[in-house]
PDB file of C-alpha atoms in Angstrom:
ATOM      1  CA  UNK A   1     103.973 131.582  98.024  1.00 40.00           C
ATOM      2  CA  UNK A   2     105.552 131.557 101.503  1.00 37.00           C
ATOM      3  CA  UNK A   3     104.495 130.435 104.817  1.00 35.00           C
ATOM      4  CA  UNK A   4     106.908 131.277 107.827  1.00 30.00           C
ATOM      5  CA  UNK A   5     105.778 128.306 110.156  1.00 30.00           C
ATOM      6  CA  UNK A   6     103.564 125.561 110.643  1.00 32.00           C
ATOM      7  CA  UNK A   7     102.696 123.886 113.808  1.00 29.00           C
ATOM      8  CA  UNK A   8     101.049 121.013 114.484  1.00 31.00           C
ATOM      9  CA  UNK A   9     101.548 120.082 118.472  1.00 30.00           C
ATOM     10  CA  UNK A  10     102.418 116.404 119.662  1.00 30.00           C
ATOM     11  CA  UNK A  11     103.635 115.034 123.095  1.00 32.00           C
ATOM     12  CA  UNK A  12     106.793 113.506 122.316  1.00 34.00           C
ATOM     13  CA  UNK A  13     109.819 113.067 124.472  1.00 31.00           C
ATOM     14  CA  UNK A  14     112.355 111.104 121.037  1.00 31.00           C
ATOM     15  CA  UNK A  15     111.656 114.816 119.269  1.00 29.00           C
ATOM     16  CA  UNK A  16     115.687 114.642 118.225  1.00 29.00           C
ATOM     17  CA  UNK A  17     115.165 110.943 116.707  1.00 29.00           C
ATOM     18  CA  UNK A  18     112.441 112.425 114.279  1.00 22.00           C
ATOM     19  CA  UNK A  19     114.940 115.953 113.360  1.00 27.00           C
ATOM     20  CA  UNK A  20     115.612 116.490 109.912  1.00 25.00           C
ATOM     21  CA  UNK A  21     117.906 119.952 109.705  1.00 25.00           C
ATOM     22  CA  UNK A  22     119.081 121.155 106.373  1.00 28.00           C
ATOM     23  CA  UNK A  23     119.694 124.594 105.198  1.00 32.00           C
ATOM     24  CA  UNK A  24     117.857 126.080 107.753  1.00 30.00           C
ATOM     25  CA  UNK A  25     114.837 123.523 107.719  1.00 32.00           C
ATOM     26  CA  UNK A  26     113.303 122.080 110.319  1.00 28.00           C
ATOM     27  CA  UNK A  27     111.350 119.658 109.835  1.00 33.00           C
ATOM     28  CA  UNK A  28     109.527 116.745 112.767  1.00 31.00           C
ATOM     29  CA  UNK A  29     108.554 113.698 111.489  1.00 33.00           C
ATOM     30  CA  UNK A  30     107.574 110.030 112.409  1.00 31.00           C
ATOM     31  CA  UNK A  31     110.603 108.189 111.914  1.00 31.00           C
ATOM     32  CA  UNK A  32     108.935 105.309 109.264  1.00 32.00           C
ATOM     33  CA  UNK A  33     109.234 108.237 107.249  1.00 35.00           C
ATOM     34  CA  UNK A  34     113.244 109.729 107.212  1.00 30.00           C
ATOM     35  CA  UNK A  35     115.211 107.146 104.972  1.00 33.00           C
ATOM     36  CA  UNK A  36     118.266 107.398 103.357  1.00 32.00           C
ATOM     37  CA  UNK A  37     118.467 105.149  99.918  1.00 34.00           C
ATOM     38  CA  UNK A  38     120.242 105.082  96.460  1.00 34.00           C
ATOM     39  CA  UNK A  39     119.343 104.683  93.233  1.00 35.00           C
ATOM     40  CA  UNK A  40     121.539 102.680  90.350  1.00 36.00           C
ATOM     41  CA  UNK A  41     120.837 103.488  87.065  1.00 35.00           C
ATOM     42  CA  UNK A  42     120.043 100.671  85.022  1.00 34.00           C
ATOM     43  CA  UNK A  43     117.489 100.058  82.372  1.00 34.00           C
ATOM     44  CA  UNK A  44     114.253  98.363  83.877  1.00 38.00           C
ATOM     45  CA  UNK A  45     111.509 100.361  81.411  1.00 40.00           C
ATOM     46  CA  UNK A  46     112.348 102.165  78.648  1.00 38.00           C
ATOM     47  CA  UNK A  47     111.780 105.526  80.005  1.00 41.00           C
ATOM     48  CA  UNK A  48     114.734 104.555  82.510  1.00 38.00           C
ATOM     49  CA  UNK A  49     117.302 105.918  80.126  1.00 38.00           C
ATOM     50  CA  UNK A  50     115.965 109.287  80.871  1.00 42.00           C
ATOM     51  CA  UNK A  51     118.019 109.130  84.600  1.00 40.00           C
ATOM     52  CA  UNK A  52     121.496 109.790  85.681  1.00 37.00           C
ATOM     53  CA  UNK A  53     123.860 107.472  85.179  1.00 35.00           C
ATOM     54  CA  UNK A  54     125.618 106.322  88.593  1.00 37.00           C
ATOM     55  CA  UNK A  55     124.053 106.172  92.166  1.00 36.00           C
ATOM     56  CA  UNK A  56     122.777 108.886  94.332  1.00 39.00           C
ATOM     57  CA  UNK A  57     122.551 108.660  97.818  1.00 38.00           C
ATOM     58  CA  UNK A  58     120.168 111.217  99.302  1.00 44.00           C
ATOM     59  CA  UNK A  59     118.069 111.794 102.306  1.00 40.00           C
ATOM     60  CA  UNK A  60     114.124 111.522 101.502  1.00 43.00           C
ATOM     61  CA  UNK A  61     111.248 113.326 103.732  1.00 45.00           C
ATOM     62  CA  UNK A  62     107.913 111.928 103.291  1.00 48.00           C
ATOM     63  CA  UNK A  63     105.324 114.373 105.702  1.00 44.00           C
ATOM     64  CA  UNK A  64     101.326 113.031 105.810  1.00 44.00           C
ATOM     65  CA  UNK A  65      98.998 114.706 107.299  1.00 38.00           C
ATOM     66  CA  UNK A  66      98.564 113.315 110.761  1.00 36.00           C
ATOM     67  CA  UNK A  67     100.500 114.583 114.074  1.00 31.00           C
ATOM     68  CA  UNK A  68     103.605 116.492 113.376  1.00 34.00           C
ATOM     69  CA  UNK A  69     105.204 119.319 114.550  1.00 30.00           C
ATOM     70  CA  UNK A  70     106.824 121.348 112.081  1.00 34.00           C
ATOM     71  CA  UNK A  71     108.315 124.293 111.665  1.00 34.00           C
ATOM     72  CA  UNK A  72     109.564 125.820 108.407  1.00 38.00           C
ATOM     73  CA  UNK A  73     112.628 128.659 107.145  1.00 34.00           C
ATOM     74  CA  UNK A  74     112.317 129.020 103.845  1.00 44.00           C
ATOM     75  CA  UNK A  75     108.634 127.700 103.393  1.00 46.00           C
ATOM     76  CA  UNK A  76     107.974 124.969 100.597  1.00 53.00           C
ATOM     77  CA  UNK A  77     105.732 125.880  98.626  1.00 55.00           C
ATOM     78  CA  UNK A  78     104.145 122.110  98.142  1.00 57.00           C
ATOM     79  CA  UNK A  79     103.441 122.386 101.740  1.00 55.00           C
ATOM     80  CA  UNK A  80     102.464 126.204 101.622  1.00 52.00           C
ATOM     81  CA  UNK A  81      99.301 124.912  99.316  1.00 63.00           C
ATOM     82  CA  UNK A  82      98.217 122.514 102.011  1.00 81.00           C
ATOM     83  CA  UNK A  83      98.257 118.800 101.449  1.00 88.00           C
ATOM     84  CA  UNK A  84      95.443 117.411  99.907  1.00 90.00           C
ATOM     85  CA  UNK A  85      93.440 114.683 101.950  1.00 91.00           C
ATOM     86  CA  UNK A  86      94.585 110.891 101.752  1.00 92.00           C
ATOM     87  CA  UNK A  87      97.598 112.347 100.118  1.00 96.00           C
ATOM     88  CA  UNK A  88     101.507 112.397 101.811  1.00 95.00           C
ATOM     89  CA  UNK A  89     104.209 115.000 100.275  1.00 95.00           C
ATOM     90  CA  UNK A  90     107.273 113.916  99.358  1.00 95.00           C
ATOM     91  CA  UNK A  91     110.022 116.307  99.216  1.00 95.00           C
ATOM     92  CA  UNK A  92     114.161 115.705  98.121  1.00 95.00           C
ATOM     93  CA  UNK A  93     115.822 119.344  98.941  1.00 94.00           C
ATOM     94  CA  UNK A  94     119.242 117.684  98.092  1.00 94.00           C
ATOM     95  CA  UNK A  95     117.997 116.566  94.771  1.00 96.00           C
ATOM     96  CA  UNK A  96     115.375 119.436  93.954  1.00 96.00           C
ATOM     97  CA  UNK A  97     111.756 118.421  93.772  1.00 97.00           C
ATOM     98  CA  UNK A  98     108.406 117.681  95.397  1.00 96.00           C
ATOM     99  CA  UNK A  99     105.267 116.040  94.877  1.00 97.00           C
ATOM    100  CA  UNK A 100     102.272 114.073  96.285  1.00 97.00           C
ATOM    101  CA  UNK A 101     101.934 110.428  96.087  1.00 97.00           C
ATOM    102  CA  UNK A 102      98.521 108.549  97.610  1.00 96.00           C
ATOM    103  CA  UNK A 103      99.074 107.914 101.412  1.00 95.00           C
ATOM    104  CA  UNK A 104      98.217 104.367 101.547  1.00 94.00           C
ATOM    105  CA  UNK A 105     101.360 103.774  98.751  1.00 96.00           C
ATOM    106  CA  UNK A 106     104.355 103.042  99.763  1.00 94.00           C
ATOM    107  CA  UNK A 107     108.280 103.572  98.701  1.00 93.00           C
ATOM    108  CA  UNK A 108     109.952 100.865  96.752  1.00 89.00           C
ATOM    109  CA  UNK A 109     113.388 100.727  94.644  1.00 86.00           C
ATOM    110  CA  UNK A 110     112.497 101.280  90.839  1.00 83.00           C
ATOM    111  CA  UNK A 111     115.726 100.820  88.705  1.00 82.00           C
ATOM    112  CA  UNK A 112     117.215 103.830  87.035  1.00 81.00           C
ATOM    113  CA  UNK A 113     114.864 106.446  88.973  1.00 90.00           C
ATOM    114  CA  UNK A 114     115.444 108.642  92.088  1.00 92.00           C
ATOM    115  CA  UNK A 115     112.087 107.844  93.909  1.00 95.00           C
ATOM    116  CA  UNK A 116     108.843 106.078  93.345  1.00 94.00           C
ATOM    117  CA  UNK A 117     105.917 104.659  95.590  1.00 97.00           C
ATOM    118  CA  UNK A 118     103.265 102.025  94.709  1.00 95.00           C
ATOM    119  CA  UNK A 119      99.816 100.830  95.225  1.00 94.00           C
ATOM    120  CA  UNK A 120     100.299  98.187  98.403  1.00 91.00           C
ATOM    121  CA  UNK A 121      98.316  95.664  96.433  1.00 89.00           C
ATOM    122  CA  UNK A 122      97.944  97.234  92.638  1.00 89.00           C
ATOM    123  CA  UNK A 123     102.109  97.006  91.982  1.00 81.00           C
ATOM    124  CA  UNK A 124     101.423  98.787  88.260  1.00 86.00           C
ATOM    125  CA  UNK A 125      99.730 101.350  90.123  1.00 94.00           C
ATOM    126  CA  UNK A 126     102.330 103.676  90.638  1.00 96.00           C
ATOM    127  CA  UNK A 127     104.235 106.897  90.598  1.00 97.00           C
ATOM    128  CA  UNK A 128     108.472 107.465  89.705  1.00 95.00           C
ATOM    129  CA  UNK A 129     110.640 110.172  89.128  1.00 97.00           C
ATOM    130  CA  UNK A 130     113.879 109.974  87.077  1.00 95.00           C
ATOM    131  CA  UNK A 131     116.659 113.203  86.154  1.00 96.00           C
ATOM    132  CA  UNK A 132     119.071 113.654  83.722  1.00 95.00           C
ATOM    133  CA  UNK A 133     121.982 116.434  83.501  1.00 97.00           C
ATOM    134  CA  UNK A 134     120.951 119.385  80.684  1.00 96.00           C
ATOM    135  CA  UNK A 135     122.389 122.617  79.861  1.00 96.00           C
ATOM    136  CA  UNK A 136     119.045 123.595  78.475  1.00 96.00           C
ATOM    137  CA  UNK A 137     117.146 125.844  81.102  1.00 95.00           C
ATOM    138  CA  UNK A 138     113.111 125.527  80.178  1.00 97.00           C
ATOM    139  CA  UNK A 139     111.568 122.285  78.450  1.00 97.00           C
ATOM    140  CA  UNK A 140     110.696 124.591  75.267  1.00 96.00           C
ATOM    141  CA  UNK A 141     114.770 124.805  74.685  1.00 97.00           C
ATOM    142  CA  UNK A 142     114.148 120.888  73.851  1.00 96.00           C
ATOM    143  CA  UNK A 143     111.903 122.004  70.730  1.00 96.00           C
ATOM    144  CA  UNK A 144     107.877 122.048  70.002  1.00 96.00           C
ATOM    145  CA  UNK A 145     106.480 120.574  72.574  1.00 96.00           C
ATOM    146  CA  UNK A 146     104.069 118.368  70.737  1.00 95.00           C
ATOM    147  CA  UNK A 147     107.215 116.934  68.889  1.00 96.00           C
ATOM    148  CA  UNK A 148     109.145 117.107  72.557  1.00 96.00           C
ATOM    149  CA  UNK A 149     106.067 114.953  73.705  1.00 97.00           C
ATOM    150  CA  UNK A 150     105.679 112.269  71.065  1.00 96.00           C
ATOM    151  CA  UNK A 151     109.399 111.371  70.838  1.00 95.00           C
ATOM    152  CA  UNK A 152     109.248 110.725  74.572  1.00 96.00           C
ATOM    153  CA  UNK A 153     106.130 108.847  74.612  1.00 96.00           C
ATOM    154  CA  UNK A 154     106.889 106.640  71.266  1.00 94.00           C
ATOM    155  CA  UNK A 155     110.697 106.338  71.706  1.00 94.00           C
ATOM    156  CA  UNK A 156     111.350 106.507  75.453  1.00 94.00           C
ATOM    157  CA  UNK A 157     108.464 105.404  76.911  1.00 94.00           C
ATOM    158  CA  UNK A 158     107.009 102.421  74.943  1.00 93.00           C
ATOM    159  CA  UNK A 159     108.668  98.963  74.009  1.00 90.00           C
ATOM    160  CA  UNK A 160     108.327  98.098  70.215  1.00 89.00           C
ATOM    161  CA  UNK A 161     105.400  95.483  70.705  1.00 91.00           C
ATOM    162  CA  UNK A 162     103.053  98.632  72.025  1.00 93.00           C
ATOM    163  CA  UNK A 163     101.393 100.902  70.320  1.00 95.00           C
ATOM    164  CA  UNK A 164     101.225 104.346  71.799  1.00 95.00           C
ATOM    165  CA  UNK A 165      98.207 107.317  72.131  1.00 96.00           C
ATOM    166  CA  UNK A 166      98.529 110.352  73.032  1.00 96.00           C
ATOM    167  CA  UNK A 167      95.584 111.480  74.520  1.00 95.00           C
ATOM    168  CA  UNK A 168      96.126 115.529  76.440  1.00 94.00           C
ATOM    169  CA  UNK A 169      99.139 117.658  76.657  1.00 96.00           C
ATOM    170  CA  UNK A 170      98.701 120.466  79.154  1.00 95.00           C
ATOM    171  CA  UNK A 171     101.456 123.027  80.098  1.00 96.00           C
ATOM    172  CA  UNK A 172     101.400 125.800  82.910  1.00 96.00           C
ATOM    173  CA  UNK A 173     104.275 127.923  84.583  1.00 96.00           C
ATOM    174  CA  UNK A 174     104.852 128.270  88.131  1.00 94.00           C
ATOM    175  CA  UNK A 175     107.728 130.805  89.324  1.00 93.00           C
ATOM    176  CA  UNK A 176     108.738 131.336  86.107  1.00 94.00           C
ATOM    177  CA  UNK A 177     109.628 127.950  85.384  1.00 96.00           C
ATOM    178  CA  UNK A 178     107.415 125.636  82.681  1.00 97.00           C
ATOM    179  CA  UNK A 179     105.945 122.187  83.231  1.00 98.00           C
ATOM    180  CA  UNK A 180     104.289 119.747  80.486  1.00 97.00           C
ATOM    181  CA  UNK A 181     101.746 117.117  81.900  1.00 98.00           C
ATOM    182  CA  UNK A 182     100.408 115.071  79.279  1.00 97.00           C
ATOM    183  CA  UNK A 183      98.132 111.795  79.105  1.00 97.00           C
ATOM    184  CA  UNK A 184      98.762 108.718  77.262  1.00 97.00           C
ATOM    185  CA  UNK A 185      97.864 105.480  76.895  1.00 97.00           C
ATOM    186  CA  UNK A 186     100.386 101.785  75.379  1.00 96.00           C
ATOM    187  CA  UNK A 187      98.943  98.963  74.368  1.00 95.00           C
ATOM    188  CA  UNK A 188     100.396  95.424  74.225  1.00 91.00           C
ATOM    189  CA  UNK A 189      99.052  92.664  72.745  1.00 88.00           C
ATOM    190  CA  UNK A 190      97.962  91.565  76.324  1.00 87.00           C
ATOM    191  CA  UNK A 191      97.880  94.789  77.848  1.00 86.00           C
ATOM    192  CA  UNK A 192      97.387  98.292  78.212  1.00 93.00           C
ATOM    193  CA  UNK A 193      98.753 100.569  80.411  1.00 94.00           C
ATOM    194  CA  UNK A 194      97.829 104.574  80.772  1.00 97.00           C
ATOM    195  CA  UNK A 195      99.787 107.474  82.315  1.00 97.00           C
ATOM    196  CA  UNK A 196     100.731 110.691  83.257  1.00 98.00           C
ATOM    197  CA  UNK A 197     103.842 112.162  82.457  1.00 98.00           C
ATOM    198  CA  UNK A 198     104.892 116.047  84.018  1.00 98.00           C
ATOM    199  CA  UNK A 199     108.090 117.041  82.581  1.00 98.00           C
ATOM    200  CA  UNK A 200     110.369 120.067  83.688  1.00 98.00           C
ATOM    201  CA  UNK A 201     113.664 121.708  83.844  1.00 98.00           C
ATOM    202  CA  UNK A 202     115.497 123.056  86.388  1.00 97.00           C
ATOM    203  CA  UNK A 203     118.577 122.982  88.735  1.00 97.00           C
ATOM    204  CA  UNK A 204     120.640 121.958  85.293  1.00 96.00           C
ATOM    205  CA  UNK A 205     118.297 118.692  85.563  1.00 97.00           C
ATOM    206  CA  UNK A 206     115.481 117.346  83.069  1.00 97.00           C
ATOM    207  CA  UNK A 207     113.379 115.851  85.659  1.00 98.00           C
ATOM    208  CA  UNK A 208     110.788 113.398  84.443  1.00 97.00           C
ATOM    209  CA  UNK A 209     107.522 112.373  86.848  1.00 98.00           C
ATOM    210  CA  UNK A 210     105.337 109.560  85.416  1.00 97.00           C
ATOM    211  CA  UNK A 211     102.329 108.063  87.130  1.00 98.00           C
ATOM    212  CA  UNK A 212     100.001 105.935  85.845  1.00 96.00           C
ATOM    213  CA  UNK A 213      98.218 102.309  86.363  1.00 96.00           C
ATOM    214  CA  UNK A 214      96.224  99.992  84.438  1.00 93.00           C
ATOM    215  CA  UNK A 215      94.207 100.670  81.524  1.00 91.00           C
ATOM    216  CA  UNK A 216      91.142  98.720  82.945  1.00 91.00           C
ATOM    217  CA  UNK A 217      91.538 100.830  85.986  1.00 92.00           C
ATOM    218  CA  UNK A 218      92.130 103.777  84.678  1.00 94.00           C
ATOM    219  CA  UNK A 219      88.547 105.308  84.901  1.00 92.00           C
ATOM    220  CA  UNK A 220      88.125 104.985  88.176  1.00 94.00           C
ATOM    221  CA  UNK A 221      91.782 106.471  89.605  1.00 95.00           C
ATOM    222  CA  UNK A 222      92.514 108.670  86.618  1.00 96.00           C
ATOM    223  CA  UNK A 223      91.487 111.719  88.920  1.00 95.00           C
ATOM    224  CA  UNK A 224      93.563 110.485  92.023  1.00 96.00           C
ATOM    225  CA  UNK A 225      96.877 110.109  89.790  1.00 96.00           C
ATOM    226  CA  UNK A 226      96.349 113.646  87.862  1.00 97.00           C
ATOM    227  CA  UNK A 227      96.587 115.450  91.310  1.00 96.00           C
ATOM    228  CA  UNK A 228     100.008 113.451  91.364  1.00 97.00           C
ATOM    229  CA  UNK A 229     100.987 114.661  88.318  1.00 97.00           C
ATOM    230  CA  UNK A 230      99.606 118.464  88.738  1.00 97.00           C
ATOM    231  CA  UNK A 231     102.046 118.288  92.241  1.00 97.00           C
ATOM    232  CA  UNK A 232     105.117 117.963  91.298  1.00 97.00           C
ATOM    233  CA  UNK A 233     107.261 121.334  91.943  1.00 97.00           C
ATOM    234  CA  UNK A 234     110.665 121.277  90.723  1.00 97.00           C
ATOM    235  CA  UNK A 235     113.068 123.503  94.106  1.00 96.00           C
ATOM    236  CA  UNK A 236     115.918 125.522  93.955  1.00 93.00           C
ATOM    237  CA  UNK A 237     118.934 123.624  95.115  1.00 89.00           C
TER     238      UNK A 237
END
């Protein structure tokens, strides 16, 4: 889907402090949201082994939905859809990928993973994204994905006091390329957490986006994290 420009007007005389330009992208934003950060892999979770090892260091572009000014060559096609309401974009074109994340959340360091925002008050309440290098090109390379699905969720996912549910597995193609979203639930002796995982392949990358919060909760913001989880668009880099 492509969309040659999209303007939004706003009186501004610091337009070049709010300029990100990269391959031809223009892109006019409020500066709380242009960082530059870097990830170190380390194990925090156990799905943490699924990122790079070593840091990156890469610009990140958060765009919401209030006054901007924006004009885009190539379109994305995250934005192309239109941003949902009370939802921000967040989009890496170093690293390859997009997706939405609540607007009221906001970015925090989460060892071993490239990006993730949280709840301001709810800190389980979150979404991350993690990579790791593959020379497999579509997640069905990786085998069946109901066995794909449980090894992640049982081996990768869960620490050996929880017990783990699968609950949906869901896949669609966009562009060619194949995602996986699927729902599952851990439970501790104390606890119980519940997620969304969307899995995909690209750029010679096995990207990994999980979302999820807690189990009590989970009823009443299940809907809010699957649009999370439906987002995320894996770009050509």
């Amino acid at each position: 889907m492509a969309v040659s420009s999209l303007t939004l007007s706003f009186a501004s005389t610091a337009l070049t402090n709010r300029l990100y330009v990269r391959d031809s992208t223009y892109i006019a934003l409020s500066s709380r949201h242009i960082s530059a950060c870097s990830s170190n892999t380390s194990s925090d979770e156990a799905e943490a082994s699924l990122n790079v090892s070593g840091k990156f260091k890469r610009r990140t572009i958060a765009i919401g939905i209030g006054a901007l000014s924006l004009n885009l060559f190539p379109a994305c096609p995250l934005l192309a859809e239109g941003i949902p309401e009370n939802y921000e974009a967040f989009i890496d074109k170093i690293d390859g990928y997009s997706y939405y994340y609540p607007s009221d959340w906001r970015e925090f360091d989460f060892r071993g993973h490239d990006s993730a925002f949280k709840d301001r008050y709810l800190q389980l309440q979150n979404v991350r994204l993690s990579f790791i290098p593959t020379d497999k090109t579509d997640i069905h390379d990786l085998g069946p994905m109901e066995e794909v699905v449980l090894n992640l969720v049982r081996n990768v996912y869960s620490a050996p006091t929880q017990v783990e549910k699968i609950v949906d597995m869901q896949e669609k193609t966009i562009d060619g390329r194949t995602y996986c979203t699927f729902e599952y639930i851990l439970t501790s002796p104390n606890f119980s957490r519940a997620a969304f995982a969307t899995i995909a392949i690209g750029n010679g990358r096995y990207y990994t986006l999980i979302v999820g919060a807690n189990e009590r909760r989970w009823r009443r913001v299940r809907n809010k994290l699957k649009v999370v989880a439906d987002s995320f668009k894996v770009l050509d880099i």
